[in-house]
CSV table of C-alpha atoms and ligand atoms in Angstrom, one decimal:
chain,number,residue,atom,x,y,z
H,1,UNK,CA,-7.3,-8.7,105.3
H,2,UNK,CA,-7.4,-7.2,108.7
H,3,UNK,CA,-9.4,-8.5,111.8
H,4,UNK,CA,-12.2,-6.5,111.1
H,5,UNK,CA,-12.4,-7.7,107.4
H,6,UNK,CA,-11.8,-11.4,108.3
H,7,UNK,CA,-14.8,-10.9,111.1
H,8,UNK,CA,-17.3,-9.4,108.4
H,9,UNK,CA,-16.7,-12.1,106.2
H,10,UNK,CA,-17.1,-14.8,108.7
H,11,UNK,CA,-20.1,-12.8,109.3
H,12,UNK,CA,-20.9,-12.9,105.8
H,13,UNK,CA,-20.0,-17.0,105.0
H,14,UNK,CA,-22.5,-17.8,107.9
H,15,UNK,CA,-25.4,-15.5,106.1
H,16,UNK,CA,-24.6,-16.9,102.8
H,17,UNK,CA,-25.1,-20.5,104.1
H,18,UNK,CA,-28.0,-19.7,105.9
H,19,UNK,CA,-29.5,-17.6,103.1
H,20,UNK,CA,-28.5,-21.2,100.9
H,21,UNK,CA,-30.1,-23.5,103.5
H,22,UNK,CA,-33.2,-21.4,103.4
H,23,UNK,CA,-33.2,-20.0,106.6
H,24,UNK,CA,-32.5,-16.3,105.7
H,25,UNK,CA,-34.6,-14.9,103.5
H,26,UNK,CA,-32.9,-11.7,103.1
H,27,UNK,CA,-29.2,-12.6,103.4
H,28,UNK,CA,-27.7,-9.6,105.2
H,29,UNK,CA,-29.6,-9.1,108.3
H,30,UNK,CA,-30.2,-5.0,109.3
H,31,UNK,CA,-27.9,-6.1,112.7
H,32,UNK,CA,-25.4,-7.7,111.1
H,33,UNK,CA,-22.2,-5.9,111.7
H,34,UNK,CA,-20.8,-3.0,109.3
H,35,UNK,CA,-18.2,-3.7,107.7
H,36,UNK,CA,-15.0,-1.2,109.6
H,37,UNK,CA,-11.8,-0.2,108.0
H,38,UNK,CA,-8.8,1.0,109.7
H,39,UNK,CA,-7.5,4.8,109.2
H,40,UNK,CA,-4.1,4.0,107.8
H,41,UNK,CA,-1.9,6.5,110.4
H,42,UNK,CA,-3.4,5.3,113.7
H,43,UNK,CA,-5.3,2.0,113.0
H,44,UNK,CA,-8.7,2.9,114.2
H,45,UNK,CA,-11.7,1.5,112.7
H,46,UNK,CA,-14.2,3.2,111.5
H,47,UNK,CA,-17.8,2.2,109.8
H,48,UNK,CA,-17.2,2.3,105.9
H,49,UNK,CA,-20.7,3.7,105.3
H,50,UNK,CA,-21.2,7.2,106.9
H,51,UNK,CA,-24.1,10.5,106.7
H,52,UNK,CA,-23.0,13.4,104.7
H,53,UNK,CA,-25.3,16.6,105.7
H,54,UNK,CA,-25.1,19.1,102.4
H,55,UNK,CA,-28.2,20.9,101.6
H,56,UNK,CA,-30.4,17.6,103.7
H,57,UNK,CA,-29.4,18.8,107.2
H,58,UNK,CA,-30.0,22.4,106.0
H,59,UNK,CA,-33.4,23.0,107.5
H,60,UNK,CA,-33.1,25.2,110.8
H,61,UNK,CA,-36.7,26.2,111.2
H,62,UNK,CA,-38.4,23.8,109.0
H,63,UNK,CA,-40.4,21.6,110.8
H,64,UNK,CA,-40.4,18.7,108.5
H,65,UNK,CA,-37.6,19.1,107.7
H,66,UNK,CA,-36.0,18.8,111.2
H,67,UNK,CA,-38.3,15.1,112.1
H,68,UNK,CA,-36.9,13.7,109.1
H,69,UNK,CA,-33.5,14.6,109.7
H,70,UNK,CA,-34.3,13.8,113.3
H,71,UNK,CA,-35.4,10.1,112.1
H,72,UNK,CA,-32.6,9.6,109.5
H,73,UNK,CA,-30.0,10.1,112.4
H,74,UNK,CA,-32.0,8.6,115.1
H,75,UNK,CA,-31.5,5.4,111.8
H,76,UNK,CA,-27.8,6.2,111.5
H,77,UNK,CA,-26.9,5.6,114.7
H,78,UNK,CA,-29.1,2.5,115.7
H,79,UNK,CA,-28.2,0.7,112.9
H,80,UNK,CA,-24.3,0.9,114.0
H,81,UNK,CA,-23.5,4.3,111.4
H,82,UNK,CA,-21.1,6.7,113.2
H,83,UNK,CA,-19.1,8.8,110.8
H,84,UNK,CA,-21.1,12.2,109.7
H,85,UNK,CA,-19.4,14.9,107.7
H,86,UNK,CA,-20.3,18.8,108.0
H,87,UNK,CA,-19.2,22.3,106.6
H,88,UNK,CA,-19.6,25.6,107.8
H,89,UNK,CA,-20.8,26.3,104.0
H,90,UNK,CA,-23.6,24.2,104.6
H,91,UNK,CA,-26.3,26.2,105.9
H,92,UNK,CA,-27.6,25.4,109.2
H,93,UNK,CA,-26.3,21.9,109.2
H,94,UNK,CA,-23.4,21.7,111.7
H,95,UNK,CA,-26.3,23.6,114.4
H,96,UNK,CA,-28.9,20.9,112.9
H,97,UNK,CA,-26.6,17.9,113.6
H,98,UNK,CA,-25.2,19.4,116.8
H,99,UNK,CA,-28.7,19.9,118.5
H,100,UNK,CA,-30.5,16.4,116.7
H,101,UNK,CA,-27.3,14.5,118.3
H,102,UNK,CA,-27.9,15.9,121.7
H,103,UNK,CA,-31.2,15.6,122.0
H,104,UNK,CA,-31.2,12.5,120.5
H,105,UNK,CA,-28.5,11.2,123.3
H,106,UNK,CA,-26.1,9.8,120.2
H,107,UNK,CA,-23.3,12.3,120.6
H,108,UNK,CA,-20.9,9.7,121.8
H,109,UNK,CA,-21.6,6.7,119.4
H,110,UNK,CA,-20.6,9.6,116.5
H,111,UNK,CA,-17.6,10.1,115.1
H,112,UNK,CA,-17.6,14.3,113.7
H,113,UNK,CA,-16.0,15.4,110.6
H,114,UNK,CA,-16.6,19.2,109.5
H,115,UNK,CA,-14.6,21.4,107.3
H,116,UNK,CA,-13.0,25.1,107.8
H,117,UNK,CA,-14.1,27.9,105.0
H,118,UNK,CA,-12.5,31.2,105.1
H,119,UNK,CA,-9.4,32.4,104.6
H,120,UNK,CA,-6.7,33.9,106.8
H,121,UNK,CA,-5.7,32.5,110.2
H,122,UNK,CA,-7.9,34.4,112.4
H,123,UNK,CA,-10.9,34.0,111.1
H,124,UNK,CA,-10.5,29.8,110.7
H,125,UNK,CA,-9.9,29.8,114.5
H,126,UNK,CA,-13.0,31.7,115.2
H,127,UNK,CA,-15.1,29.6,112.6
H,128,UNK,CA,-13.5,26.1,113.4
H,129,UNK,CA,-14.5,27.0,117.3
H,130,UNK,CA,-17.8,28.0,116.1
H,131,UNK,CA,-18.6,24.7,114.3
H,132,UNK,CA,-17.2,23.1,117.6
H,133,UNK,CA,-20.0,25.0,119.4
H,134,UNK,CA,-22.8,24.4,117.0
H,135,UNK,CA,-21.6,20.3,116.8
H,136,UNK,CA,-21.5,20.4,120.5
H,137,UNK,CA,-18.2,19.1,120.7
H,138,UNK,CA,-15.2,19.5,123.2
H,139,UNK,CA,-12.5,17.9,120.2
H,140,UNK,CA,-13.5,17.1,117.0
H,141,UNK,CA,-12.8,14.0,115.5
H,142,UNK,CA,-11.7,15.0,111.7
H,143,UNK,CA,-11.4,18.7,110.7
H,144,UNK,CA,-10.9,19.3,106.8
H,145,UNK,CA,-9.8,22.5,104.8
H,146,UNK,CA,-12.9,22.7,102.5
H,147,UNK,CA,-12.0,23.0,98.8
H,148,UNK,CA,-8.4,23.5,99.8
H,149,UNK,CA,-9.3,27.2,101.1
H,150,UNK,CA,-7.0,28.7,103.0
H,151,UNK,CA,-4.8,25.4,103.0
H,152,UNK,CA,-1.3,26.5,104.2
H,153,UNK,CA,-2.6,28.5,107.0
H,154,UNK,CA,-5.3,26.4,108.0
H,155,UNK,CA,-3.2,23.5,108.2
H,156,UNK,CA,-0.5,24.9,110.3
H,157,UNK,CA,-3.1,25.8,112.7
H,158,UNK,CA,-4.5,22.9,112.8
H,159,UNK,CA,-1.1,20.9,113.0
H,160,UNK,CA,-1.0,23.2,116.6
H,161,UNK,CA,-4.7,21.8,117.7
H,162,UNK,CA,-4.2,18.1,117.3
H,163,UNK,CA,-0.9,18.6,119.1
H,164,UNK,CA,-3.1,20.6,121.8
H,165,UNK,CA,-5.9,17.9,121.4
H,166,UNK,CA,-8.3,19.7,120.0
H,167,UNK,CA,-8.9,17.8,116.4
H,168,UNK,CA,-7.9,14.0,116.1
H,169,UNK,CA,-7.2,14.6,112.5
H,170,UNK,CA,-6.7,16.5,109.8
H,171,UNK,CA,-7.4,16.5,106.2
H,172,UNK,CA,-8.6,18.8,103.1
H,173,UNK,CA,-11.6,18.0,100.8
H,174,UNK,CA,-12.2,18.3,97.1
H,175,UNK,CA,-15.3,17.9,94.8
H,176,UNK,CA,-14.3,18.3,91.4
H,177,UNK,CA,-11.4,16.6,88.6
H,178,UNK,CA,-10.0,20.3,87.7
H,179,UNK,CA,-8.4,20.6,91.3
H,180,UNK,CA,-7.1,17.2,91.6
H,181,UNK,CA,-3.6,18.1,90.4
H,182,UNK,CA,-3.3,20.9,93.5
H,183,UNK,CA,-5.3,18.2,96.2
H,184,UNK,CA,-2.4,16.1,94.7
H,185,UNK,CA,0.2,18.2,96.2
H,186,UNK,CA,-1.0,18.2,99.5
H,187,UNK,CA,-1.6,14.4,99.9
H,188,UNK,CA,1.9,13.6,98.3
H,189,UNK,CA,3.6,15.7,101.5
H,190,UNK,CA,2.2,12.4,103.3
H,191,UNK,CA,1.1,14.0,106.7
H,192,UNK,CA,-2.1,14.5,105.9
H,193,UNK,CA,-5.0,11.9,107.9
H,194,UNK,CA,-7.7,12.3,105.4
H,195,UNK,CA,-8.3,13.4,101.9
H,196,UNK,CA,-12.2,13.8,101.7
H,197,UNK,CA,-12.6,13.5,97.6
H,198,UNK,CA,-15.8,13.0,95.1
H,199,UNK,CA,-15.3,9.4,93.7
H,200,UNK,CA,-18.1,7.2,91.9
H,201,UNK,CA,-19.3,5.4,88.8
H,202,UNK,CA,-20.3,8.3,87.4
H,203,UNK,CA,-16.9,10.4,88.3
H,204,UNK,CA,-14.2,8.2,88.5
H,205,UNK,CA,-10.9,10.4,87.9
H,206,UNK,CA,-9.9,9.6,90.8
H,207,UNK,CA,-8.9,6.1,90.9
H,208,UNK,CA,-6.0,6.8,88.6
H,209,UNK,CA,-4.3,9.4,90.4
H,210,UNK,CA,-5.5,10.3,93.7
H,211,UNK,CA,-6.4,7.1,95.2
H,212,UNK,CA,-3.1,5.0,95.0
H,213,UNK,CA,-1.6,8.1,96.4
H,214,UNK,CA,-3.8,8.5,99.2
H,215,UNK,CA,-3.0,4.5,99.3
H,216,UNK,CA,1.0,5.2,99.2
H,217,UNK,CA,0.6,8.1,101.8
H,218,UNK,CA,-1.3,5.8,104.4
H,219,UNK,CA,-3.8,8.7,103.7
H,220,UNK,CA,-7.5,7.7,104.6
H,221,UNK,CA,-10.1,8.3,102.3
H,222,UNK,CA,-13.4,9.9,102.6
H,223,UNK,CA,-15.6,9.8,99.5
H,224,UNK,CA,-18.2,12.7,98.8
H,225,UNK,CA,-20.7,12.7,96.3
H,226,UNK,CA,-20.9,8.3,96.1
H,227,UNK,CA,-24.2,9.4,93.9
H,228,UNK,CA,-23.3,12.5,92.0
H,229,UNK,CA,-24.9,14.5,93.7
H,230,UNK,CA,-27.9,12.1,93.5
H,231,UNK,CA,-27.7,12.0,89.2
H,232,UNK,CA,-26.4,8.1,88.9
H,233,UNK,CA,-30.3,7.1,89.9
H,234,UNK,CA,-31.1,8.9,86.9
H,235,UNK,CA,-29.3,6.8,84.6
H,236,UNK,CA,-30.9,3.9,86.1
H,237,UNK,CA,-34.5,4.8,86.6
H,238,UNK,CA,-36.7,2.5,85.9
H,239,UNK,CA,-33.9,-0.3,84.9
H,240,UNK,CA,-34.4,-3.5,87.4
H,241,UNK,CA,-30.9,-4.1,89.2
H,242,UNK,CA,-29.2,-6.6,87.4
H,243,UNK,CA,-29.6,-10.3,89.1
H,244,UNK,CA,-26.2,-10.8,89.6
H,245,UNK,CA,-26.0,-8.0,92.1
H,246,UNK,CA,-27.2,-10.2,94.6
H,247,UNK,CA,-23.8,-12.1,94.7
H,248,UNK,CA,-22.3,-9.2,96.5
H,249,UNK,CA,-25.5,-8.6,98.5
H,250,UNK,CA,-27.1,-5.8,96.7
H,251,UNK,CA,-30.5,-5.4,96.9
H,252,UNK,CA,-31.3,-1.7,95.4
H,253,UNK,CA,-28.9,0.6,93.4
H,254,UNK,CA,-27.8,2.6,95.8
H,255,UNK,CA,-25.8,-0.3,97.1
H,256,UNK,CA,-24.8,-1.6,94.2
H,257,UNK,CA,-22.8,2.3,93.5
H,258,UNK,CA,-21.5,2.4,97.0
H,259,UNK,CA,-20.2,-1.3,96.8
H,260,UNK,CA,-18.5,-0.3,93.7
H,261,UNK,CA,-17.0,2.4,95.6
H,262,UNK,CA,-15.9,0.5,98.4
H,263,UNK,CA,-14.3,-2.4,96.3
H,264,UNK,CA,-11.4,-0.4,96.0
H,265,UNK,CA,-9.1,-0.7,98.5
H,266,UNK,CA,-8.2,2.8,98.8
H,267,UNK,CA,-11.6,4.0,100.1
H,268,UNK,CA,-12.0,4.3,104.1
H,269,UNK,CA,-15.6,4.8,104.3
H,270,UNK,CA,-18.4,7.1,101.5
H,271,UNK,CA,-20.5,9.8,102.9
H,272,UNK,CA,-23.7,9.9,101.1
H,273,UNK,CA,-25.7,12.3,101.9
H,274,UNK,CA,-29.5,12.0,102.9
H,275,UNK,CA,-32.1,12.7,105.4
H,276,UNK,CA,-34.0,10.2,104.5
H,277,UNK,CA,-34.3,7.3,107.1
H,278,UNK,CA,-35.3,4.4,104.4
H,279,UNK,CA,-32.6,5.8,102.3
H,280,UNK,CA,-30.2,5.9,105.6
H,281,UNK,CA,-31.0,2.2,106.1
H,282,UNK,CA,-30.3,1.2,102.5
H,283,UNK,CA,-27.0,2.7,102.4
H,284,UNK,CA,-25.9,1.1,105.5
H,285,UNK,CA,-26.9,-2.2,104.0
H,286,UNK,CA,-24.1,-1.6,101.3
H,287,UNK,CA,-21.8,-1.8,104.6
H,288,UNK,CA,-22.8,-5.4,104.7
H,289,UNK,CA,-21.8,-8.8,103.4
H,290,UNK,CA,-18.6,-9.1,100.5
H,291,UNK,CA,-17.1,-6.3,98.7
H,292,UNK,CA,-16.8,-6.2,94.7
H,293,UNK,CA,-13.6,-7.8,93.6
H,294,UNK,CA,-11.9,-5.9,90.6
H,295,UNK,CA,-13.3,-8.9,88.2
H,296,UNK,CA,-17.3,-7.6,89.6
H,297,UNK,CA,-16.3,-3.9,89.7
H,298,UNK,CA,-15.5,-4.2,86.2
H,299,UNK,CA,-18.9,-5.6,85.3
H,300,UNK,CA,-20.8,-3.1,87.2
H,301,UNK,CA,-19.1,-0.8,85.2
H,302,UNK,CA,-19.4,-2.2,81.9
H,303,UNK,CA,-23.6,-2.5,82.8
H,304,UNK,CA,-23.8,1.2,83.9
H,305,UNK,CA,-21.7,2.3,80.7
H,306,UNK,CA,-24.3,0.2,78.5
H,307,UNK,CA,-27.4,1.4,80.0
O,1,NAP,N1,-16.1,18.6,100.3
O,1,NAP,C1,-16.8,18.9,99.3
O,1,NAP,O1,-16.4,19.6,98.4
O,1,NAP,C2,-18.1,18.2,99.2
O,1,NAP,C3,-18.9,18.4,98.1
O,1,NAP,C4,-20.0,17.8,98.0
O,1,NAP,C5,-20.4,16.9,99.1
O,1,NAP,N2,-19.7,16.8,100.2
O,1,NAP,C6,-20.1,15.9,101.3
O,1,NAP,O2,-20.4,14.6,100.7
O,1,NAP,C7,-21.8,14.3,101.0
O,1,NAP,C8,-22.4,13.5,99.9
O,1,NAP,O3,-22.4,14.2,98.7
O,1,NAP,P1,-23.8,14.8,98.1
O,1,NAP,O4,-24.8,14.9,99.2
O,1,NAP,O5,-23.4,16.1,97.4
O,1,NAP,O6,-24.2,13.8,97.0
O,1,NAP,P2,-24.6,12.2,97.0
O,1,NAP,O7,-24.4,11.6,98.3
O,1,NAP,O8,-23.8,11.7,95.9
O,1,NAP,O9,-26.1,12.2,96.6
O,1,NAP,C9,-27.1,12.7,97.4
O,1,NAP,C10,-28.4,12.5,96.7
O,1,NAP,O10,-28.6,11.0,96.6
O,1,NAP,C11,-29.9,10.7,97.1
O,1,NAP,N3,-29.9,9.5,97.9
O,1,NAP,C12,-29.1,9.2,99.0
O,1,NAP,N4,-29.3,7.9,99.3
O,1,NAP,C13,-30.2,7.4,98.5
O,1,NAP,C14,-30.8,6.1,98.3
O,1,NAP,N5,-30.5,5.1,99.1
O,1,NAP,N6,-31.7,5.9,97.3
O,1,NAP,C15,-32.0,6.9,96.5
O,1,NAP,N7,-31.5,8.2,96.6
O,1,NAP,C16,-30.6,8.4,97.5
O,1,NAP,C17,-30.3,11.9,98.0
O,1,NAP,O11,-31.7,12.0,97.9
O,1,NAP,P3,-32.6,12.0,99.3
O,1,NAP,O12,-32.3,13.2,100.0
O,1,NAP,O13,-34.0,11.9,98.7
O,1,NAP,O14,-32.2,10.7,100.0
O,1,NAP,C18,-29.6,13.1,97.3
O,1,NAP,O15,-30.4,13.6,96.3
O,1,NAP,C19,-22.4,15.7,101.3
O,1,NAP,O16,-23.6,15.6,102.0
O,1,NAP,C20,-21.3,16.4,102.0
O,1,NAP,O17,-21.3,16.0,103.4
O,1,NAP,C21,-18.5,17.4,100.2
C-alpha cells in the first residue's frame, strides 16, 4: 500500500468511526480526498476516478448542451477530479473541453488524455497538433493511438515528442474483446505508459489477460466504458442496491460498478463518461473510502449475475 493508499484509508478509518459514533451521517464526506494511484513508470499520482467526453462533450453549438457540460466540469474539478480523456473521433469534444477549461480557469488542475485517429505519419502530426490547439494545451499529458490505428507509426512519432517534451506519455486504447490478442502485443513490448481498455461487470475479458500484463509491464491502466456504454443500469433498474454495499461506501450503483472496477489492483483510474454534474459527483464518490477486496468483488459479481 503506497502513501497515498495508506492516507485514504486513514481518511477512511476516521469517517468509519465517526459515521459509527454518529457523527457523520453520510460516511464519505464530498471533500474527503480521492483516492490517487501512482502511474507504474514514473510514480505520479493520479485521481482514480476521471471524465471521459464521448458523444456527452459533443455539443458545439448546443446551448444546453454546452451549460451542462459547463457545470459537470466546473463539478469535476471542484470536487478534486483531474484526469479527462478525449479523441479526435469524438465530435466537437476536444474544442468543447478545450474552451469549457479555459473559460472556466481549470486548465492547470487537469490532467489531458486524447487519442490520435488517422493513419500515416503526416497526417497524425497535423491531427495530434490540432487536438493540442483545440485542448489548449502547450504538452499534453497522455496521448493514445485510438483503436490501435496507425500504431507503429504513430508510436514512433510519438516516442520523438515525449523525448522533445511534447506528450508526457504514451499509450493505445481499445474498446472491444476481439482486439485484445493484437492490444496484447503492444503492451507485452513493455514501453508503453498506458493502455486505455473497456473493463467492467458487464465486460470483464480483460481481467484474465490484459490486466496482469499491463500489471507485469508497469503499464498503467485506463478503463473506458466502466458502464457499458451506460447498459449495466439497465440490468439493475429498479433493483434497490444491495445493503451490504454500504460496507465499501456505496451509496448508488454507479459506485458500486466503478468500485468493482477499481478493486483490482491493475486499474489506475476509470473514465466514465458523463455530462451530467449529479452524475459527475456520484462517480467521484466511488473514489472515496475502501476498495472491494477480491472476497467483495466476488459477491458483487455473483448479485449482478443473479439479478
Ligand atoms: N478508446 C476507446 O475505444 C473508447 C471507447 C469508448 C469510450 N472511450 C472513453 O471512455 C469513456 C467512457 O465510456 P462511455 O462513455 O462509452 O461509457 P460509460 O462511461 O460506460 O457509460 C456512459 C453512460 O453512463 C451514464 N452514466 C454516467 N455516470 C452515471 C451515473 N452516475 N448514474 C447513472 N448513469 C450514469 C451516462 O449517462 P448520462 O450522460 O446521463 O450521465 C452514459 O449514458 C468515453 O467517454 C471515452 O472518453 C474510449
Amino acid at each position: 500500500m503506497d502513501r497515498n493508499r495508506r492516507a485514504s484509508r486513514r481518511t477512511w478509518l476516521k469517517a468509519a468511526t465517526l459515521a459509527a459514533a454518529g457523527v457523520m451521517t453520510r460516511a464519505f464526506a464530498a471533500d474527503a480526498p480521492l483516492e490517487t494511484r501512482r502511474i507504474p513508470k514514473s510514480g505520479e499520482a493520479i485521481p482514480v476516478v476521471g471524465l471521459g467526453t464521448w458523444q456527452v462533450f459533443d455539443v458545439a453549438g448546443n446551448a444546453t448542451g454546452l451549460a451542462e457540460a459547463r457545470d459537470a466540469l466546473a463539478r469535476f474539478v471542484a470536487l478534486g477530479g483531474r484526469v479527462v480523456d478525449s479523441s479526435p473521433m469524438y465530435g466537437s469534444s476536444e474544442a468543447v473541453l478545450g474552451d469549457l477549461a479555459a473559460s472556466l480557469g481549470v486548465q492547470d488542475r487537469l490532467w489531458v488524455a486524447t487519442k490520435v485517429w488517422t493513419t500515416g505519419r503526416e497526417a497524425g502530426i497535423r491531427q495530434m497538433e490540432d487536438s493540442m490547439a483545440k485542448l489548449r494545451v502547450a504538452r499534453l499529458d497522455l496521448m493514445q493511438v485510438h483503436n490501435l490505428v496507425g500504431a507503429d507509426r504513430h508510436l514512433a512519432t510519438l516516442a520523438d515528442w515525449k523525448k522533445a517534451g511534447r506528450v508526457r506519455y504514451v499509450g493505445v486504447t481499445h474498446y472491444h474483446a476481439g482486439a485484445y490478442a493484437d492490444v496484447e502485443r503492444y503492451v507485452a513490448k513493455g514501453d508503453l505508459d498506458f493502455l486505455q481498455i473497456n473493463y467492467s461487470l458487464a465486460e470483464r475479458e480483460a481481467a484474465k489477460r490484459l490486466l496482469p500484463l499491463a500489471a507485469e509491464t508497469r503499464t498503467a491502466v485506463l478503463v473506458n466504458r466502466p458502464f457499458a456504454e451506460g447498459a449495466l443500469f439497465s440490468r439493475v433498474k429498479g433493483r434497490p442496491l444491495p445493503p451490504w454495499a454500504a460496507e465499501i461506501g456505496c451509496t448508488s450503483w454507479a459506485q458500486l460498478f466503478l468500485k468493482w472496477i477499481l478493486g483490482d489492483p491493475a486499474v489506475t483510474c476509470a473514465i466514465p463518461g458523463t455530462r451530467n454534474a449529479r452524475h459527475v459527483e456520484d462517480n467521484l464518490g466511488a473514489g472515496r473510502g475502501p476498495m472491494p477486496d477480491a472476497t467483495m468483488r466476488k459477491r458483487i459479481e455473483a448479485h449482478l449475475d443473479g439479478l
